[in-house]
Tab-separated table of C-alpha atoms in Angstrom:
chain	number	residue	atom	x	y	z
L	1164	UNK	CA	-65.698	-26.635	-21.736
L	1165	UNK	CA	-67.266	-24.274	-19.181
L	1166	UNK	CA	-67.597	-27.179	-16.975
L	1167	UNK	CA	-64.247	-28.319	-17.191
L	1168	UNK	CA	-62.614	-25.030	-16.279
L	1169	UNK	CA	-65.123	-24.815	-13.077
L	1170	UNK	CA	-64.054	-28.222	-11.840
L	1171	UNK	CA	-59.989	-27.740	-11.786
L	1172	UNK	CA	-61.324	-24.879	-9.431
L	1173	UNK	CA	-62.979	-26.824	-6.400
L	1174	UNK	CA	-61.892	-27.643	-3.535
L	1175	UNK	CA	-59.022	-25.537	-3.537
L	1176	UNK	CA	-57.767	-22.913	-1.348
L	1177	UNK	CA	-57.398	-19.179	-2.371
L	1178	UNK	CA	-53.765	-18.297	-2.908
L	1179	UNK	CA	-52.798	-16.237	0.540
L	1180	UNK	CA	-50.061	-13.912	0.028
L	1181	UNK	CA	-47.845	-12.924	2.908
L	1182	UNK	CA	-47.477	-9.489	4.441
L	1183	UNK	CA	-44.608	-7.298	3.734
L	1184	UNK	CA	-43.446	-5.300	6.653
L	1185	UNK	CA	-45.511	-2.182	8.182
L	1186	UNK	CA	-44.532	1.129	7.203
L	1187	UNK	CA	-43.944	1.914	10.741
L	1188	UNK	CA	-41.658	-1.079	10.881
L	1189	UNK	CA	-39.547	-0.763	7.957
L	1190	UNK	CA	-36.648	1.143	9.547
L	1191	UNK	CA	-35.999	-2.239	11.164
L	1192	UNK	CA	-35.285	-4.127	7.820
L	1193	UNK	CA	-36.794	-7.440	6.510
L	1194	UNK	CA	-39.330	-9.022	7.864
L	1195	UNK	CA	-38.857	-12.566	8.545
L	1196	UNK	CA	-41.217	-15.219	7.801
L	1197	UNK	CA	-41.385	-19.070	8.791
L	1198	UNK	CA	-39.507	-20.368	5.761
L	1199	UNK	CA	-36.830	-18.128	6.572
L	1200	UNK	CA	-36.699	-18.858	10.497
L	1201	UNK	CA	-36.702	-22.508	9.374
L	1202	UNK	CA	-33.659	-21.738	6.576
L	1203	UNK	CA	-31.571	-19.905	9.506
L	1204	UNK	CA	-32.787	-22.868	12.329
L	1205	UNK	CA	-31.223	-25.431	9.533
L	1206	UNK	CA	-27.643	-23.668	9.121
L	1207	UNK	CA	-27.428	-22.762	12.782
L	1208	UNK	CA	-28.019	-26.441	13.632
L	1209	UNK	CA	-25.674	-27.708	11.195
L	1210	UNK	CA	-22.869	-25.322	12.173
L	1211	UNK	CA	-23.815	-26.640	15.535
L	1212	UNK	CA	-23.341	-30.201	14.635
L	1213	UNK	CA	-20.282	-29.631	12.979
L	1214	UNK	CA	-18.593	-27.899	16.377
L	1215	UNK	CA	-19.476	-30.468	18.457
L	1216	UNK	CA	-17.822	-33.555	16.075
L	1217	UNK	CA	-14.696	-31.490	16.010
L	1218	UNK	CA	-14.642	-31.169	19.915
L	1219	UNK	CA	-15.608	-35.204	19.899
L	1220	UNK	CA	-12.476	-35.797	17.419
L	1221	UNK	CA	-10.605	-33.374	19.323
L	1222	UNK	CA	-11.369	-35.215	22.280
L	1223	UNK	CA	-10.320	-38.542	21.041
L	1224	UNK	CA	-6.985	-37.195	19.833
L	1225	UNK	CA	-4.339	-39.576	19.828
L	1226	UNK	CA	-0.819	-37.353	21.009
L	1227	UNK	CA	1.070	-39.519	19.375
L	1228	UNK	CA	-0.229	-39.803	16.057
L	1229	UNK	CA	1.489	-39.071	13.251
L	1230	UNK	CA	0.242	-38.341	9.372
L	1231	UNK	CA	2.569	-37.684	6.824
L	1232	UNK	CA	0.770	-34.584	5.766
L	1233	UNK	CA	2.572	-33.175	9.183
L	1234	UNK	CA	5.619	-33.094	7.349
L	1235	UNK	CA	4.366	-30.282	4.803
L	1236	UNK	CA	1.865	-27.839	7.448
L	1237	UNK	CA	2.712	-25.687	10.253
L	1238	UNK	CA	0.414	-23.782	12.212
L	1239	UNK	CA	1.220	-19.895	12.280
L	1240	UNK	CA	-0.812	-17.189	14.433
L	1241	UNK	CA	-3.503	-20.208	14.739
L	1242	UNK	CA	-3.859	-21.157	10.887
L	1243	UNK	CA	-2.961	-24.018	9.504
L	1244	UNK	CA	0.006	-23.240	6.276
L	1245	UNK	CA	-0.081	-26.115	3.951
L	1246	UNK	CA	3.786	-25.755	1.931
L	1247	UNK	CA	3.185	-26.632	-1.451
L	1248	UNK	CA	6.466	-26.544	-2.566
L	1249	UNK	CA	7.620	-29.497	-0.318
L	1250	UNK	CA	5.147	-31.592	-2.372
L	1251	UNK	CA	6.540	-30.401	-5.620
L	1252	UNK	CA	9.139	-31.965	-7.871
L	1253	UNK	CA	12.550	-29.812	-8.357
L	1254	UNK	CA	11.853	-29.394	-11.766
L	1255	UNK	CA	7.969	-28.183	-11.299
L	1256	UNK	CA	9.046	-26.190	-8.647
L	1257	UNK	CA	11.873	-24.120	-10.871
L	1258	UNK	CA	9.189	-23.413	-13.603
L	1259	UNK	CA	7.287	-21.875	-10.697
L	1260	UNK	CA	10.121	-19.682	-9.882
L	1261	UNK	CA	10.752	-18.714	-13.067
L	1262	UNK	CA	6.860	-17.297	-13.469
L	1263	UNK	CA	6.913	-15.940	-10.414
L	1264	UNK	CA	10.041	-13.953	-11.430
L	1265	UNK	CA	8.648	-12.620	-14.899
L	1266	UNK	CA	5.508	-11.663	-13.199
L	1267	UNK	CA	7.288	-9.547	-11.048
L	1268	UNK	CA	9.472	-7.783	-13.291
L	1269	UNK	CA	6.772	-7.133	-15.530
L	1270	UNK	CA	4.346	-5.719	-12.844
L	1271	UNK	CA	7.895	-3.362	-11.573
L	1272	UNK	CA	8.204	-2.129	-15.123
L	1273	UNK	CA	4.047	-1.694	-15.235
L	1274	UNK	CA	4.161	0.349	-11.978
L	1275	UNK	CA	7.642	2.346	-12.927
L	1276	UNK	CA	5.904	3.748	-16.345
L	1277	UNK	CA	2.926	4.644	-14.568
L	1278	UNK	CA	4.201	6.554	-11.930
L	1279	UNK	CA	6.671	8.096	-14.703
L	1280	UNK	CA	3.635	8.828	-16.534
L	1281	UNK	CA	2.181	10.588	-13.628
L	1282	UNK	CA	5.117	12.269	-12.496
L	1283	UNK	CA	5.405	13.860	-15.888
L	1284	UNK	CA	1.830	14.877	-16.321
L	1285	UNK	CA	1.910	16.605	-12.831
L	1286	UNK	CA	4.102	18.921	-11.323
L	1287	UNK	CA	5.575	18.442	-7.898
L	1288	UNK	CA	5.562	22.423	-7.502
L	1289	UNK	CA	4.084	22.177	-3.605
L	1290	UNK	CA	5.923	18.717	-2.307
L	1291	UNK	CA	9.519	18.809	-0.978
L	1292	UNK	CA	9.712	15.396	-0.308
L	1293	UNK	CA	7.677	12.582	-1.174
L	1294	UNK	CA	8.321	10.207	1.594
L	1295	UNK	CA	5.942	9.610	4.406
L	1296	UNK	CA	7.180	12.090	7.222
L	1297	UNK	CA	5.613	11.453	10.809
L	1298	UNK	CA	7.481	13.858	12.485
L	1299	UNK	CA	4.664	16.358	13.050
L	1300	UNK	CA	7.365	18.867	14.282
L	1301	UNK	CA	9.467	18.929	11.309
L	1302	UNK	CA	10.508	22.512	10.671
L	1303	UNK	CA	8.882	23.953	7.263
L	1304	UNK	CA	10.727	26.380	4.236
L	1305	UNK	CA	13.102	28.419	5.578
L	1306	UNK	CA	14.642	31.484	3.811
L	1307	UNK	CA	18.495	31.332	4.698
L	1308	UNK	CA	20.531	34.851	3.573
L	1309	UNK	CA	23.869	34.085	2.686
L	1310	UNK	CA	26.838	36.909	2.086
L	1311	UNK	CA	28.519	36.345	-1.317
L	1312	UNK	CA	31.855	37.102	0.325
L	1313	UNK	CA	31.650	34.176	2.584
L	1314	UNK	CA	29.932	31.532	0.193
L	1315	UNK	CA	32.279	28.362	-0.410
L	1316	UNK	CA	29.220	26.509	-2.720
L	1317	UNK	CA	30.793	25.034	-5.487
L	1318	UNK	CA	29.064	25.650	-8.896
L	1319	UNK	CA	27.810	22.523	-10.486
L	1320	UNK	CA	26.204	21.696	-13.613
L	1321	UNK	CA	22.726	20.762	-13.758
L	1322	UNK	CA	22.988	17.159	-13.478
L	1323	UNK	CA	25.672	17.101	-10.723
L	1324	UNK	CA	23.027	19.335	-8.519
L	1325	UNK	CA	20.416	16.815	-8.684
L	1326	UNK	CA	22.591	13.681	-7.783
L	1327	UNK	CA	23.875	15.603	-4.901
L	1328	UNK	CA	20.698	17.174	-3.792
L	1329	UNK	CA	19.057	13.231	-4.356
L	1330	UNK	CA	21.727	11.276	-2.219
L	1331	UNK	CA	20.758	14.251	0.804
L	1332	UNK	CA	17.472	14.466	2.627
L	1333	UNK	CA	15.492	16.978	0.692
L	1334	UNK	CA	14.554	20.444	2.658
L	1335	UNK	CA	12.808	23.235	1.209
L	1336	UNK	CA	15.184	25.747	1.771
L	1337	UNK	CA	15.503	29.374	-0.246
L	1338	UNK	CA	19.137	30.604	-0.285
L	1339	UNK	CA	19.557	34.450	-1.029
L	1340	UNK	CA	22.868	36.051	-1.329
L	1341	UNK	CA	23.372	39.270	-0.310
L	1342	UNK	CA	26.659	41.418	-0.330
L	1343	UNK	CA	27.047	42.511	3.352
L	1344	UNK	CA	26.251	41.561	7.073
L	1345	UNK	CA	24.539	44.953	7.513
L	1346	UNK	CA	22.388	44.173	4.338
L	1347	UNK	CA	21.722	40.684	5.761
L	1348	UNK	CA	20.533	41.457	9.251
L	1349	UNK	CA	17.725	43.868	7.265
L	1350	UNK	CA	16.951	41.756	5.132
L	1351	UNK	CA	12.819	41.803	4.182
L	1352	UNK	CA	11.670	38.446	2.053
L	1353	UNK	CA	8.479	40.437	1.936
L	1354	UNK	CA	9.835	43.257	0.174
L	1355	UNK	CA	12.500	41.014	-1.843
L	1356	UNK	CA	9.980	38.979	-3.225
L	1357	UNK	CA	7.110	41.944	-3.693
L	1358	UNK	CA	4.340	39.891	-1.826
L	1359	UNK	CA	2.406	39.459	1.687
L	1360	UNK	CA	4.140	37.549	4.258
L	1361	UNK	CA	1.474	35.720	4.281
L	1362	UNK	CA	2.165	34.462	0.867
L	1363	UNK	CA	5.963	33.663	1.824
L	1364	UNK	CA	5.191	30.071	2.189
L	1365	UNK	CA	3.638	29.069	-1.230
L	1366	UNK	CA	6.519	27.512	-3.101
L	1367	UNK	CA	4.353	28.537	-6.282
L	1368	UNK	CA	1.390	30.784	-7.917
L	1369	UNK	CA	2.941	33.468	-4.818
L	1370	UNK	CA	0.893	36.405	-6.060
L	1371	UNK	CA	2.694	40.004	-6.145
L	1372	UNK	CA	1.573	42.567	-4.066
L	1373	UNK	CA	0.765	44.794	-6.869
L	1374	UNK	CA	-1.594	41.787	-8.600
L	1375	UNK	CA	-3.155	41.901	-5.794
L	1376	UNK	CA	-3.874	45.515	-5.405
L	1377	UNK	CA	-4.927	46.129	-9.066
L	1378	UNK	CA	-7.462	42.878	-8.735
L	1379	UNK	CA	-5.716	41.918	-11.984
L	1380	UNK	CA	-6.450	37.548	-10.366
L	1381	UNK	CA	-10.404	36.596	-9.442
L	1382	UNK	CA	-11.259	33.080	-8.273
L	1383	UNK	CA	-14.145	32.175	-6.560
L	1384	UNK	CA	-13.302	30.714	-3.030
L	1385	UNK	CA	-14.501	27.387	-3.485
L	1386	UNK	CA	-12.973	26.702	-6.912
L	1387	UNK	CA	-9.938	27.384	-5.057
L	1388	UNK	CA	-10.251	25.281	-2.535
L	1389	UNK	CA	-11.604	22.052	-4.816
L	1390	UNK	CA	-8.363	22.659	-6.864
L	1391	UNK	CA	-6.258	22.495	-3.665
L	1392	UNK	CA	-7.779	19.232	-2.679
L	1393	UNK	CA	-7.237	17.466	-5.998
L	1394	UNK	CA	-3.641	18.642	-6.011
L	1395	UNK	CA	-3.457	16.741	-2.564
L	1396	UNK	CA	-5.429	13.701	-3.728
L	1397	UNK	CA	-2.655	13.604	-6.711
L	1398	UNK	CA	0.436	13.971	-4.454
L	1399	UNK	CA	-1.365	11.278	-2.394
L	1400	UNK	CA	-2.113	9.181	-5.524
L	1401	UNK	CA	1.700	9.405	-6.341
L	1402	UNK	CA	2.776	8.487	-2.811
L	1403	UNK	CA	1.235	5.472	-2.993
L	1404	UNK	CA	2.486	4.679	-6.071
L	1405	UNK	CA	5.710	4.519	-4.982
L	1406	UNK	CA	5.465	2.738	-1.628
L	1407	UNK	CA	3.596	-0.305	-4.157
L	1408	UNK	CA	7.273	0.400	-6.082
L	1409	UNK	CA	9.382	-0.140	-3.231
L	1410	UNK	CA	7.261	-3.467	-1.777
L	1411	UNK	CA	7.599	-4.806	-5.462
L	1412	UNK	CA	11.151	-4.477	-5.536
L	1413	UNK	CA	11.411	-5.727	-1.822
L	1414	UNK	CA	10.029	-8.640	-2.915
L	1415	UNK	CA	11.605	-9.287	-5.505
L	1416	UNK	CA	15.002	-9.023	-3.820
L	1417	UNK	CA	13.200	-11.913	-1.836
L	1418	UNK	CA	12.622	-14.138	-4.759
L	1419	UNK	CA	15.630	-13.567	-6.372
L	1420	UNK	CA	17.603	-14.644	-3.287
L	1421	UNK	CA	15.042	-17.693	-2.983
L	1422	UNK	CA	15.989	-18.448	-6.833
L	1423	UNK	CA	19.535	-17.872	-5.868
L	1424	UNK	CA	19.935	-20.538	-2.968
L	1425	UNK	CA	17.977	-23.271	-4.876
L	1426	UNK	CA	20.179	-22.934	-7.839
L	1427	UNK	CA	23.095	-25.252	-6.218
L	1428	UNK	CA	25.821	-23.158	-5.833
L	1429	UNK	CA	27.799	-23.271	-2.993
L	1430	UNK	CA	27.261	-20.306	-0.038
L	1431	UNK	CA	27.812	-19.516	3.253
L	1432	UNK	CA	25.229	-18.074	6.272
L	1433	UNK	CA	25.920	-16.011	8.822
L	1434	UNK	CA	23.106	-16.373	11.344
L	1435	UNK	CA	22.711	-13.718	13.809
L	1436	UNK	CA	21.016	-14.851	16.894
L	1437	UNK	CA	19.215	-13.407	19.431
L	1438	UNK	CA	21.124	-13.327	22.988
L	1439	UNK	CA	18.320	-14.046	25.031
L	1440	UNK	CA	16.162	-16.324	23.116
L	1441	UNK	CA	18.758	-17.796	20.970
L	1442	UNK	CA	16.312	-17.350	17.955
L	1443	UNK	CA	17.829	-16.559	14.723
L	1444	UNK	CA	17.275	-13.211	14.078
L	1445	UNK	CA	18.799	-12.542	10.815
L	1446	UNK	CA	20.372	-14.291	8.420
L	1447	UNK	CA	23.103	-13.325	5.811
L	1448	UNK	CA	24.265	-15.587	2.386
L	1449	UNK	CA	27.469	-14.866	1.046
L	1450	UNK	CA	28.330	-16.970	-2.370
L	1451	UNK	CA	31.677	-18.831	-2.798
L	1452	UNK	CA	33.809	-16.709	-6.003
L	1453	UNK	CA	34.373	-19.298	-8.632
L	1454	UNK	CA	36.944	-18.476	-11.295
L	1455	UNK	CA	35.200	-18.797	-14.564
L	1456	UNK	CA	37.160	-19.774	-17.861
């Protein structure tokens, strides 16, 4: 048995194992041994081979040819679009449509109950407006005194104010009405409001000056400013829920329109074409009125 085990053993070569890289070395990543220069010399060489039968085929090109597949691509910013729904049958292709619109609708209605979920759960206390705004010099909260004689504001009830105020660009503004132009031109928002003017600006948590005097409010520094930047990452979460909103509902005024022309009814177009180019700019689909019984 001995004997046995001993012979399997001769003439064989000791198992070498390959070195790992130096510790000197290591900042420099793997190092690379023959099997894989010859894995990388095998893929570069049959990229290589691949380039050069597309420049022979390109070469050889008749410009004449024609393939029927050239009837359903088109070649746009240098890639190749392949349009499916040329290949399709009408029937096929109005099941599509018909996914394509429930999918939609359902994500819009997914997206609308989060953000309404969010929007309840959070209060928009510090935002004015919600839309991007890349006007850097875009005037911030102004306090505007107003003399009650003078005042022609109509009184509305609560859900009259926020149409109107929704259909106008929102401003933060503070209106204060005061009973004379003497009283007006003296007017002190510090002292109105009983805080710093340094506080003036906070549209909420504006401390009095007497909280502040008595100490009655202690917050560590950084606790206050980790709180401020998760208030910002939520107003920023919530902004970006609603752009997603409005591209969802852009395109689905796109499919619907799409769904609308290949339905068969009849419609105009008004094209609107470019003066110097002649290139259709824009195009406009007006459906013929049928009376229905």
């Amino acid at each position: 048995m001995s004997m046995g085990k001993s012979w399997n053993k001769l003439g064989r070569k000791g198992h070498r194992h390959e070195r790992a890289q130096p510790e000197s070395r290591r900042h420099l990543g793997f190092l690379e041994h023959h099997r894989d220069y010859v894995q990388r010399a095998k893929d570069y060489h049959k990229k290589e081979d691949e380039l050069n039968h597309l420049r022979l085929l390109a070469s050889m090109k008749n410009p004449d040819e024609f393939h029927s597949d050239m009837v359903h691509t088109k070649v746009f910013n240098g890639r190749m679009i392949v349009d499916k729904e040329s290949k399709l049958n009408p029937r096929r292709l109005k099941e599509i449509r018909e996914g394509d619109h429930k999918y939609i609708l359902m994500q819009l209605q997914h997206e609308q109950n989060k953000l309404k979920r969010e929007l309840g759960s959070f209060h928009c206390v510090d935002a004015a407006d919600l839309s991007v705004d890349h006007d850097n010099d875009r005037k911030k909260s102004e306090i505007e005194i107003i003399e009650s004689s003078n005042s022609k504001l109509d009184v509305l009830n609560e859900k009259a104010l926020i149409t109107a105020k929704a259909s106008v660009n929102k401003k933060a503004d503070h209106i204060i009405f005061v009973d004379g132009n003497e009283e007006r031109c003296t007017f002190d928002a510090s002292k109105y409001f009983k805080t710093p003017k340094q506080l003036l600006a906070h549209k909420h948590n504006r401390l009095k000056t007497s909280q502040l005097a008595t100490g009655q409010i202690k917050m560590d520094p950084e606790r206050a400013t980790k709180l401020k930047k998760q208030t910002l990452l939520k107003y920023w979460q919530i902004q970006g829920r609603i752009h997603k909103l409005e591209n969802i509902k852009k395109y689905q005024h796109h499919l619907n329109l799409k769904r609308k022309i290949k339905s068969g009814d009849k419609f105009l177009v008004y094209k609107k074409r470019d003066v110097n180019s002649g290139k259709i700019v824009k195009k406009r689909y007006k459906w013929i009125k049928q009376r229905k019984r």
